[in-house]
C-alpha angles and dihedrals in degrees: 000000000000120000133175136225119197127210133191134198128189112238110257094031134080099216114115118203125197111239101196123041092200120047112248130219100222124077092236134060135181108237117211135180095060121146112242115249096018124111126235140188124209140203135181136218124200121222131200135152091284094059143263122327128226113274120271124244114291115262124236113274113273125197117225097236137137109267090240091053091047090051091054091051096044098096109047137343117261126235115291120268116251100216090235116134119193116194120195130181116227138163107266115250118233107267131218121232106232122242126239121290119252138220095027110180143158106247097176134016131182133157088263102048147352122224119212129192133184143163125253117256123260092231105064110127123223099301132074122272135216134195143236117203120211132191138190137177110263113265094027135085095217097125117189126191111239099196098041100168111035126026117226125242101205122077089232127077139173117217117207135180095052121153110255113243096017124114121237137186123208137200136174134219128200123222140183137158090295093059145270118313132220117288123260123246110287121251124247114270110284123200114221100236140105106290097178116078129200106265122252121250119278117250143217099033106200122185119196131188115257115158138339090278105027142060130198112230121196131179142168126257116259115257118266090009112179128190095345116191093196144272139290120214126202131188134201134188107242110264096010096097089210119118122205125194115244097196136032098200125048115269113233099205133050097253130071136171111224109209134188096051124148115255113245095015122119117236138187124203138204133187136201131189128230135201135159090285093059145264124328125229115277117270121242114284116266125241112276115265131189115232104243135136112272130218105283093025144038135089112310120203119215095228133027116260092237091057107035112050118155121239102194128251113077091355091066093086137025114194108159145358121230109167145056126274113270091256090051091073114094112255111234131186111254093233091050090052091053090051091052091052090239094178116069136169097014091164115127121238112271117278124234089265090066089079096224095143147325127295117319125270109254090206089078088073090066091048089067090076091059095055115123106230108138120134124238090238090068091051091047091050091051093048089049093051092103094054105044131038124229094241090055091051092054090050092050091051091054095046095045097045093090091053096057138070132217115269125258119254121285114241145194097053112192139171114250097180137000130196131167098282107014142042132201115223129198130189143170123260119254117277090225116045096187097245096297138062124285109257098189151320136252121208126204127186138186138188121249114207117186090339094308113118119221133210121310115251130192115250094189133021097194119056116257120218098209132077094231126067138173115225110208134203098035124153119255115249091008118132116232139186124206139199130188131204126195126218135204136164090291092057141261116331131220113296119248122257113276112276122239113274117279125193117227104227138131112274109224103169116126097223120079125263124251122292113241143204091045107181138169124227139166091037112191135167093268106018147025138183119245119206130188143163126240119261117270088220109056099181123227097319136034118281111266099191148304139269121211120210128193142177140164112277095242094044122107125255093260089062094071108122133184117248096202129042096200122049116265119235095199126068095234137060135187107222116203136179095063121154116243114251095012120125117230138185127202141196136183132220126197124216137198136167091293094055143265119330131216117295124258123251112290115258121244112270113278124198114218103234140125106231120221113271094024111158131192134220107267126202116222135186113196129208091272092056094252111152118214142164115227131197130179131195127185094178098071124139121213089265097045120123135185113243117195123194138174116225084352093297122114117268103235099155109078093181091096103028132037121197124208122182125187119172111308094349129083128185128195108197123197113225095199114354111217144139090292088065097057112122147077114307115200134181127201125189110215123221091030133105096269100304105173142131140172141206126206121219110193127169094274093048090047091055090049093050093046091050090049090046091052090048092051094043094043101019120193129212104244113234128215090195135007124239110299137171132220138172117243127215095267094047094264117146116233122198113191147160133177129221123205091241139345131197124226090262095055117123137180135214119208116211130187118189091343093307122108116240126201141211111277146106095322101034126047109192130188137176117195107195093187097058098024090236117150116184143166124196124201119196094213137008110227131184091258090059093074113118143062123331120199132186113202116197128197123182110170105302093342119098137174140161139197128196136200123198115212108180139128118356092354092059093042092052092049091047092051091048091051092049091049092049091049091052090046091054092051090046092053092056088079132032107314146163119264091183118024122237112290140153141241133183114235127220087261088059091248121134119243120194110205142171135176118235135186141192091039124158133182093267092056114112117219112193128179122210135187118195089344091306118119111240104167140008118204102201099155099047114178098154124160122249091000095285122145117200140186116194119210112191122212093002114212143151092293088066094059115117145086117308123196136182121201125197117192141160137139092295097057148291136267133178139191125199132199122191114206098184137113109341095006091052091046090052091051093046090050089056092046090050090048092053091046091049090050090051092058114120123226116281114267133195120234127178119217135180088259097048139282125333126201113198146169132190125227130186089255136327130244128186092240090067105088118210127205133174128211127194115199091339092309123112110246118239108214120232136161088278097045115037140151133214149154123247111184105304093344122102110195146177115210119204109189120203093001121212133193087266088069092065119110145070117325123198127193112206120200114191117197095190095272109033137031122230120199136204119185137194131179113229101186141093115013093354091060094042093052093045092047093049090050089048089054091049094049091045092056090045089052092050091050091047091049096050102034119115113268144160107247097193149284103109120104122221094233132020122192114191137170118248113262095029126115119251119207120179127175138176143167124247130190139193141140108253095030110266130242113245127212135162133224130196116201089344093308128108114268128196136185120279137166094286098037126050123194118192135182114186134177091001093280113049117085125182133187118196131179109184097200119018121214133176089263089067093065115112146081117309122193130191114207120199120187140177135152094283096053153305131260131188127202120193131207125181118215118203119188120197133189114232097220091056091058 
């Protein structure tokens, strides 16, 4: 009997607490007593009669959250909380008692607990709800509350402490601040017992061949399987009696590939199912199966065993491929090759008699085994091993043998290393492969004594697959010739021509031997890739690098030039800068500490051209984020294969790259692209005319591909703009963001403070798929709306989210702005001010108060106030452009105060106030003074009887405008002789009794409070002389006017007197000297007589007396006063009347 005990530990602590007092049978357990919002880790111990096991591995941390809350938080974390708590006091709204929950059911029952689940009610009000769970024994109505103290939030609950074997019914009630709702419908009676049984054993175990080391096992699901976790598979070698597990974790499906099997052994398999209740019995053993590659899979060898045996030497090891397939080489006419001097540098390496060093290093013999001489066909065969079985290959070789021809002879045989009793040969593959791949080579040799060749002898009995071979048991210092024949499915081809003679002697030179197997691939119009293999003979020190030489095919030997200045560490080079259509040849030299060795054989001529239909390796990232390299070829022959390599070495490790070839397309898929995968990936198609391409993945490209992969695997919805907020005209708050594009299936979730909010009375939400606009509008921003707002977008697989934090001063500012905008909108529904009351100074230096109004009708009253006193009512307003004005002429201190305009009608009222006091008044007066100063006219010169006056006129004068005068850049000090003043609109400077010292430049300075304004006049030279002469004239005229004779007063203009009466008239005269006085009557001289007496006394008093007036005395009388300065006449008319005639 196996039982389980569960333990929990709060993250951040080390204290483990046991969750279940009694061990449970099932491998799952509902843990209660967690604190909401905290994270926990868990572990399990197993118990049987032998004791308690060690604890399991610790689980991943899990937060104790409601599933709905966890779902909202699953994508990205929200903005951090601020720690600020704002408490407001409001009248409580009337709550709604929630209705009963629905869909209550028992989802799990064991003898230890029962798990219930339900759905929230439809009637729930605007606040959150919680739940009380009740139970009763079936058949009774004695309901007992399970969670008596604290209601639960989640619609899922585990009930413990039930009596085993008894039947119970359950129901749930909802509650909120308004009260506890009605209960849900009770569940059916549930017996407290283990409901989940251990599954039955799976059936029909069927093994199928897969590869040389794996088998596919399938089975059928056990009957009445419930809540299966998966399956475990075991294997056993037939007859061993020992079973080994094939998987550590349960397999979900009913198919599994068992790897790591021994090729050729027979295995049997068995399977058992597992669920929370435990493991099933084992299934019946499968039929035995031998581990062999199946049709469509398995390990494929590049050559048939009967044709490609290995004969030791260089064929003992194949480490890398660095060349094109035989058919990749361009096929040239033999004569043409001879014309192009295809064979260069056929000299043998120096013999021991050349004295280039001491005896050879025997270690070079061991280096032979490290030479890289494998053919691309072998790599292609290995990469194709998963797509074609070995038996099928053998069949194809038999059926295609009649359709092929034997290959042409190999050529360019050269010695790669020579020791006392053996030599290593290298050669070039045949130009014509015979329509199928080369399966191997046969080497013959013969002795040459004094120039006479001997009999040919076989160097190898079994065909060798490589183009380098060590011939053993040769005689030291003997001269040999060699020939090589190639073989394919059609047979062995014609042997090559005998090589030139080579002497078998120990190489002792210090520099390395020549590289070999130099081939060209990826030929384009301006570039190609050159591959080679390292020398078999390395000299006396390790090879330090390689130099690549090139020249045009027709060029002379002296035109060889090195492509690279520094030695290359790799055995490949991409050569650029070629001329299109030009034929080139190449060679490679190895170097070590002793120097640079002899060059390799020259390559066959290669024309720089991009052939029609040439395709390149293309990188692709699919919708699942899988990164792959793809290559297509439409020039394949029936025997063509795709050969992939990394850094031009065969890809033998399929743990990082899987290759899939279908027809003319091949795909190399990265399993987990990383730094280990950096390099050049190339693909060659065998049995074609040089079809090849490559793709370089460096660190930058890797980062780009990984970023693109992540984007495809976890695509994001691109955003034009992040989440933003704005205030609308009516004071509504609009949250919005815009995506670049959205499909018709796009949707958005709106989250506030980590809780999803929905479209309703408060929130108006909209998603416009055409424009990509996602918005949410709130009617009013209240204090409880402070927090973090998040828009979560989902469009198919693509997701994205954007958040906006509105807390503290930012939220307060936005709330104030919204409130202000709402009030503004209500204000504008009636007559209102567009521009508040302000002022401007007119060109006449008057002050105009003005404001711009809108939504005015004839019934609207416009009233002006100053200091709360009505000053004007504009009842018939027909103003232009909606502007109200009040003109204040000659603005001064008396006009300071508070001005207000009120608009009102039946739709509402608005007012605008302007305070013209203190600083505001000073600012206005400064502007008035500035305008007055600007209105000042140029200074003018005026002569008076007292002296010379300088003056200027302004529109009007105010006391705040300060006036100063400067004479010759010196401030004038005012005296009784020189004074200034203002008369009306005239500002003047009076210079009495001017003297020559008063000549010069005079400046009037007007200061408006901020800036000075100047007016200047030059009072010197002719201007002064003319003014001074006029002053003298006016002064004399004033003196004459002052002293001339004149009648000061006393005489009336008309006298009416009765006849017989006495008339007495008197007046005062003045003059210096005293004037002469005479009288006229009716314009004729008149003197005293008996009836009329004329007197002149004290030089100033004049009297005129008629003792008895008669009608003859009527007439016009004139008094004439005269001195040297002038004469003045004063008239009086005397009218005499007779009483009776009245």
